[in-house]
Coordinates of C-alpha atoms in Angstrom, one line a residue:
Chain A
M1 CA 63.0 113.2 109.6
S2 CA 60.7 111.7 109.6
L3 CA 59.9 108.1 108.4
S4 CA 57.2 106.5 108.2
R5 CA 56.8 103.5 106.2
S6 CA 53.2 101.5 105.0
S7 CA 54.3 97.9 104.9
I8 CA 53.3 95.5 102.6
R9 CA 49.5 94.4 102.8
A10 CA 49.0 90.8 102.6
A11 CA 45.6 90.5 102.2
A12 CA 43.3 93.7 102.6
K13 CA 40.5 92.7 103.9
F14 CA 37.8 93.2 101.8
S15 CA 33.9 92.4 102.8
V16 CA 31.4 92.3 100.5
R17 CA 29.3 94.6 99.8
P18 CA 25.6 93.5 100.5
S19 CA 22.3 95.2 99.6
A20 CA 22.0 98.6 101.2
L21 CA 18.5 97.3 102.1
L22 CA 18.4 94.6 103.3
L23 CA 21.5 94.2 106.0
P24 CA 21.7 96.7 109.6
R25 CA 24.2 100.2 108.7
A26 CA 27.0 98.6 110.3
A27 CA 27.2 95.8 107.4
V28 CA 27.2 98.5 104.1
C29 CA 31.4 99.4 104.4
Q30 CA 33.8 97.6 103.7
T31 CA 36.2 96.5 106.4
R32 CA 40.2 96.9 106.2
S33 CA 42.3 97.4 109.0
A34 CA 44.5 100.5 109.9
A35 CA 48.4 100.3 109.7
T36 CA 50.0 100.7 112.3
T37 CA 52.3 102.5 113.6
T38 CA 54.6 102.0 116.7
K39 CA 57.5 104.6 118.2
T40 CA 60.5 104.0 117.1
S41 CA 64.2 105.4 118.5
D42 CA 67.0 106.5 115.9
A43 CA 68.4 103.5 116.6
E44 CA 65.9 100.9 116.8
A45 CA 65.0 101.8 113.8
Y46 CA 69.0 101.6 112.0
S47 CA 68.8 98.8 113.2
L48 CA 65.7 97.7 112.2
L49 CA 67.6 99.6 108.6
V50 CA 69.9 97.4 108.8
E51 CA 67.5 94.3 109.5
Q52 CA 66.1 94.6 106.7
R53 CA 69.0 95.4 104.2
K54 CA 71.2 91.5 105.5
K55 CA 67.4 90.2 104.0
R56 CA 67.9 92.1 99.9
P57 CA 68.9 90.1 97.6
I58 CA 73.2 90.0 95.5
A59 CA 73.6 91.6 92.1
P60 CA 74.0 88.3 90.0
H61 CA 77.8 88.0 88.9
L62 CA 79.6 84.4 88.5
S63 CA 75.6 83.4 87.3
I64 CA 75.3 85.9 85.0
Y65 CA 79.0 87.3 82.7
E66 CA 79.5 84.9 79.6
P67 CA 81.4 81.6 79.8
Q68 CA 85.1 83.3 78.3
L69 CA 88.6 81.2 78.4
T70 CA 90.0 84.7 79.7
W71 CA 88.2 84.6 83.9
Y72 CA 88.3 80.0 83.5
M73 CA 91.8 79.9 82.7
S74 CA 92.1 82.7 85.6
A75 CA 89.8 81.0 88.7
A76 CA 91.1 77.5 87.8
N77 CA 95.3 78.9 88.0
R78 CA 93.9 80.2 91.7
V79 CA 92.4 77.2 92.7
T80 CA 94.9 75.3 91.1
G81 CA 97.4 77.4 92.8
V82 CA 95.2 77.7 96.6
A83 CA 94.7 73.2 95.5
L84 CA 98.5 72.6 95.3
A85 CA 99.6 75.7 98.5
G86 CA 97.2 74.4 101.1
S87 CA 98.0 71.0 99.9
F88 CA 101.8 71.4 100.5
Y89 CA 101.1 74.0 103.9
L90 CA 98.5 71.1 105.5
F91 CA 102.0 68.0 105.1
G92 CA 104.4 71.2 106.5
I93 CA 102.2 71.8 109.4
S94 CA 101.3 67.9 110.0
Y95 CA 104.7 66.9 109.3
A96 CA 106.4 69.9 112.4
L97 CA 103.2 68.3 115.0
S98 CA 103.2 64.6 114.0
P99 CA 105.8 63.7 117.0
Y100 CA 103.4 65.8 119.9
I101 CA 100.2 63.8 118.2
G102 CA 102.1 60.5 117.1
F103 CA 100.0 61.1 112.8
H104 CA 102.9 59.7 110.8
V105 CA 103.7 61.4 107.2
E106 CA 107.3 60.7 106.9
S107 CA 108.7 60.2 103.0
A108 CA 108.2 56.3 104.2
A109 CA 105.4 55.8 105.6
I110 CA 103.4 58.2 103.1
A111 CA 105.2 55.7 100.4
G112 CA 104.6 52.3 101.3
A113 CA 101.7 53.6 102.3
F114 CA 100.7 53.9 98.5
A115 CA 102.4 51.4 97.7
T116 CA 99.5 49.5 98.9
L117 CA 96.9 50.6 96.6
P118 CA 95.8 49.5 93.2
L119 CA 97.1 50.3 89.6
A120 CA 94.2 52.4 89.1
A121 CA 93.9 54.6 91.8
K122 CA 97.7 55.2 92.1
M123 CA 96.8 56.7 89.1
A124 CA 93.7 58.5 89.7
V125 CA 95.8 60.0 92.9
K126 CA 99.1 61.3 90.7
A127 CA 96.3 62.7 87.7
T128 CA 94.8 64.5 90.4
F129 CA 98.0 65.8 91.2
A130 CA 100.0 66.5 88.2
T131 CA 97.1 67.6 87.0
P132 CA 97.4 71.0 87.8
F133 CA 100.8 71.0 88.9
V134 CA 101.5 71.3 85.8
Y135 CA 98.8 74.2 84.3
H136 CA 99.4 76.3 87.0
S137 CA 103.1 76.4 86.5
M138 CA 102.4 77.3 82.6
N139 CA 99.7 79.3 83.7
G140 CA 102.2 80.9 85.5
L141 CA 105.4 81.1 82.1
R142 CA 102.2 82.9 80.3
H143 CA 101.9 85.7 83.3
L144 CA 104.9 85.8 83.2
T145 CA 105.1 86.2 79.6
W146 CA 102.8 88.8 80.1
D147 CA 105.0 91.2 82.2
T148 CA 107.3 91.5 79.9
A149 CA 104.9 93.3 77.6
R150 CA 104.3 90.8 75.3
Q151 CA 100.6 88.9 74.7
L152 CA 98.4 91.4 75.3
T153 CA 95.9 91.1 72.6
I154 CA 93.2 89.3 72.5
K155 CA 94.9 87.2 70.7
G156 CA 98.0 87.2 72.3
V157 CA 96.0 86.2 75.4
Y158 CA 94.0 83.5 73.3
R159 CA 97.2 81.5 72.1
T160 CA 98.1 81.3 74.8
G161 CA 96.1 80.2 76.6
Y162 CA 95.0 76.8 74.0
A163 CA 98.8 77.0 73.9
V164 CA 98.1 76.3 77.6
L165 CA 95.8 73.3 78.3
A166 CA 98.2 72.2 75.6
A167 CA 100.9 71.7 77.3
T168 CA 98.5 70.8 80.8
A169 CA 97.0 68.4 78.7
V170 CA 100.2 66.0 77.5
G171 CA 101.9 67.2 80.2
S172 CA 100.0 66.1 83.1
V173 CA 99.4 62.8 80.8
Y174 CA 103.5 62.6 79.9
L175 CA 103.8 62.6 84.5
S176 CA 100.8 61.0 85.5
F177 CA 101.2 57.8 82.8
F178 CA 105.2 57.5 82.3
V179 CA 107.2 58.7 84.8
Chain B
M1 CA 63.0 113.0 116.8
S2 CA 61.2 110.4 117.1
M3 CA 61.1 107.2 114.5
L4 CA 57.4 106.9 114.0
R5 CA 57.5 103.6 111.5
T6 CA 54.4 100.7 110.8
G7 CA 54.7 97.2 112.7
L8 CA 56.4 95.0 111.3
R9 CA 53.9 91.9 109.4
A10 CA 55.1 88.9 108.3
A11 CA 56.4 89.0 105.1
P12 CA 54.2 88.5 102.1
K13 CA 54.8 85.0 100.4
A14 CA 54.9 86.8 96.9
R15 CA 58.3 88.3 97.0
V16 CA 57.5 91.7 94.2
F17 CA 61.4 92.5 93.2
S18 CA 62.4 90.0 91.2
T19 CA 60.6 86.9 88.9
T20 CA 63.1 85.0 89.0
A21 CA 65.1 82.3 91.5
T22 CA 67.0 83.9 94.0
R23 CA 70.2 82.1 94.4
A24 CA 73.2 83.8 97.0
I25 CA 76.8 82.0 96.9
L26 CA 76.6 83.3 99.8
P27 CA 74.6 86.0 103.0
A28 CA 75.0 89.4 102.3
G29 CA 77.8 91.1 104.8
P30 CA 77.4 93.1 107.0
Q31 CA 75.5 96.8 105.5
V32 CA 78.8 99.1 106.6
I33 CA 78.7 102.9 106.0
D34 CA 81.2 105.1 106.9
G35 CA 80.4 109.0 107.0
T36 CA 77.9 110.1 105.4
V37 CA 77.8 110.6 101.2
N38 CA 78.8 113.8 101.8
D39 CA 82.5 113.3 102.1
A40 CA 85.4 112.6 100.2
A41 CA 86.3 109.7 98.5
K42 CA 89.2 108.1 100.9
I43 CA 92.6 108.1 99.0
P44 CA 94.9 105.2 100.0
E45 CA 98.1 106.0 101.9
T46 CA 101.3 104.8 99.1
N47 CA 103.9 103.0 100.8
P48 CA 106.3 101.0 98.0
T49 CA 106.6 98.3 100.1
H50 CA 103.5 97.2 100.2
G51 CA 102.8 98.4 96.5
S52 CA 106.4 98.2 93.7
Y53 CA 108.4 96.4 95.1
H54 CA 105.6 93.9 96.6
W55 CA 104.9 92.9 92.9
S56 CA 108.5 92.9 92.4
F57 CA 109.3 91.2 94.7
E58 CA 105.4 88.4 93.9
R59 CA 107.8 88.2 90.6
L60 CA 110.6 87.7 91.4
I61 CA 110.3 84.5 93.6
S62 CA 107.9 83.5 90.4
V63 CA 110.7 83.8 88.0
A64 CA 113.2 82.1 90.9
L65 CA 110.7 78.9 91.0
V66 CA 111.0 78.4 87.4
P67 CA 114.8 77.1 86.8
L68 CA 114.1 75.7 90.9
T69 CA 111.2 73.4 88.9
V70 CA 113.2 72.2 85.9
A71 CA 116.3 71.0 88.4
P72 CA 114.8 67.9 89.6
F73 CA 113.2 66.8 86.6
A74 CA 116.3 67.9 84.7
A75 CA 119.0 66.1 87.3
G76 CA 116.8 63.1 88.8
S77 CA 118.5 64.7 92.5
L78 CA 119.0 67.5 93.6
H79 CA 121.8 68.7 96.6
P80 CA 120.0 69.1 100.0
I81 CA 120.6 73.3 99.9
T82 CA 118.9 73.0 97.0
D83 CA 116.1 71.4 97.6
A84 CA 116.1 73.7 100.8
V85 CA 116.1 76.6 98.8
L86 CA 113.0 74.9 96.5
G87 CA 111.1 74.8 99.8
A88 CA 111.4 78.1 100.6
T89 CA 110.6 80.1 97.6
L90 CA 107.9 77.2 97.2
V91 CA 106.5 77.7 100.7
M92 CA 107.3 81.7 100.1
H93 CA 104.7 81.5 96.4
S94 CA 102.0 79.9 98.6
H95 CA 102.6 82.7 101.0
I96 CA 102.3 85.1 98.9
G97 CA 99.6 83.6 96.7
F98 CA 97.2 83.7 100.3
Q99 CA 97.9 87.4 100.9
N100 CA 96.2 87.6 97.4
C101 CA 93.3 85.9 98.0
I102 CA 92.7 86.7 101.6
V103 CA 93.2 91.2 99.8
D104 CA 90.4 89.4 97.6
Y105 CA 88.0 88.3 99.9
I106 CA 88.1 90.1 102.6
P107 CA 87.3 93.0 102.0
H108 CA 88.7 95.4 104.3
R109 CA 85.7 97.6 104.5
K110 CA 83.1 95.1 105.0
Y111 CA 85.6 93.1 107.6
P112 CA 88.7 94.9 109.8
K113 CA 88.7 92.9 112.2
S114 CA 88.3 89.3 110.4
L115 CA 91.6 90.4 108.3
K116 CA 93.4 91.8 110.2
A117 CA 92.6 87.8 112.5
A118 CA 93.6 86.1 108.4
K119 CA 96.6 87.6 107.6
W120 CA 97.6 86.5 111.3
A121 CA 96.7 83.2 110.7
L122 CA 98.7 82.6 108.1
N123 CA 101.5 83.9 109.4
G124 CA 101.7 81.4 112.0
A125 CA 101.0 79.0 109.4
T126 CA 104.0 79.4 107.1
A127 CA 106.1 80.0 110.2
V128 CA 105.0 76.3 111.2
V129 CA 105.1 75.3 107.2
L130 CA 108.5 77.2 107.5
Y131 CA 109.7 74.7 110.1
G132 CA 108.5 71.6 108.9
L133 CA 110.4 71.8 105.7
Y134 CA 113.2 72.8 107.6
E135 CA 112.7 69.5 110.1
F136 CA 112.0 67.5 106.6
E137 CA 114.8 69.1 105.5
T138 CA 117.3 67.7 107.8
N139 CA 115.9 64.6 109.4
D140 CA 113.9 62.4 106.0
V141 CA 115.1 63.0 102.3
G142 CA 114.0 65.5 101.5
I143 CA 111.6 67.0 99.2
T144 CA 112.9 66.0 95.9
E145 CA 113.5 62.5 96.5
A146 CA 110.2 62.5 98.9
C147 CA 108.8 63.8 96.0
K148 CA 110.4 60.2 93.7
R149 CA 109.8 57.6 95.5
I150 CA 106.4 58.0 96.9
W151 CA 105.6 58.8 93.3
K152 CA 108.0 55.3 91.3
A153 CA 106.1 54.0 94.8

């Protein structure tokens, strides 16, 4: 099957048609350069196609979907989970490798460093860790509720969703400022 | 049969097919074509270990984490063995969560090698974290006590 493809011409040159009486015959016609063709093998043409496909735009998804509590909370569940698990893994790996790197991450070292921070910084750090922890735990309970086939309606999803947000606010304030 | 193709000139400045700004979060991945349009869709092979047993185990770990997480707050401090069980269950829960992310964001059809590499990298990381947790429980004070000391410092 032959594939002939005409390239999009950025500018087709048109010369203004001069008066036939005043100029020599050669200048009367339009000038327009013809599309050039070259012979390519199947493999070359396929690789060209692949290159062109890479330049094509991707259909929007996250940027155009109506913001809703459902998928925002689901995304937040994953983001908080990855953040908490990522910090946990980082700490575990750094503690395991600390003898070989000479880095001090014992609990006494971290507690000592934390104690030197000003009160506002301490509250900020505590809130940064407490909020994702409480949100992920409460949303985890919400998921387990769904796994018992309860609250699996639109109303139920929104009801439990708002309950999780309220519990997160209360729990994170309590843990950050009153513990 | 040789293909005839037109010479590729520089692309025109105006984008012909869209009027809104292009906002690519990530570039398009490799364009993979499997077989022809006449091939039947592949049905993945069923395996309960990766199917329903995996789901049940995931929920079991999540349910187990509920009393394990409440206990430190209720009791103040934990017996070292309970603390170790909490730590190991947390690691398993994190491992399953990371597995879900990897499977969701690295599709097998487009990135088969990266998927395999990511899965094995996660296994390696989990092994190191489990060893680090063991060292932390034996050489240091344990998760509950450490969190308490740092939080109240």
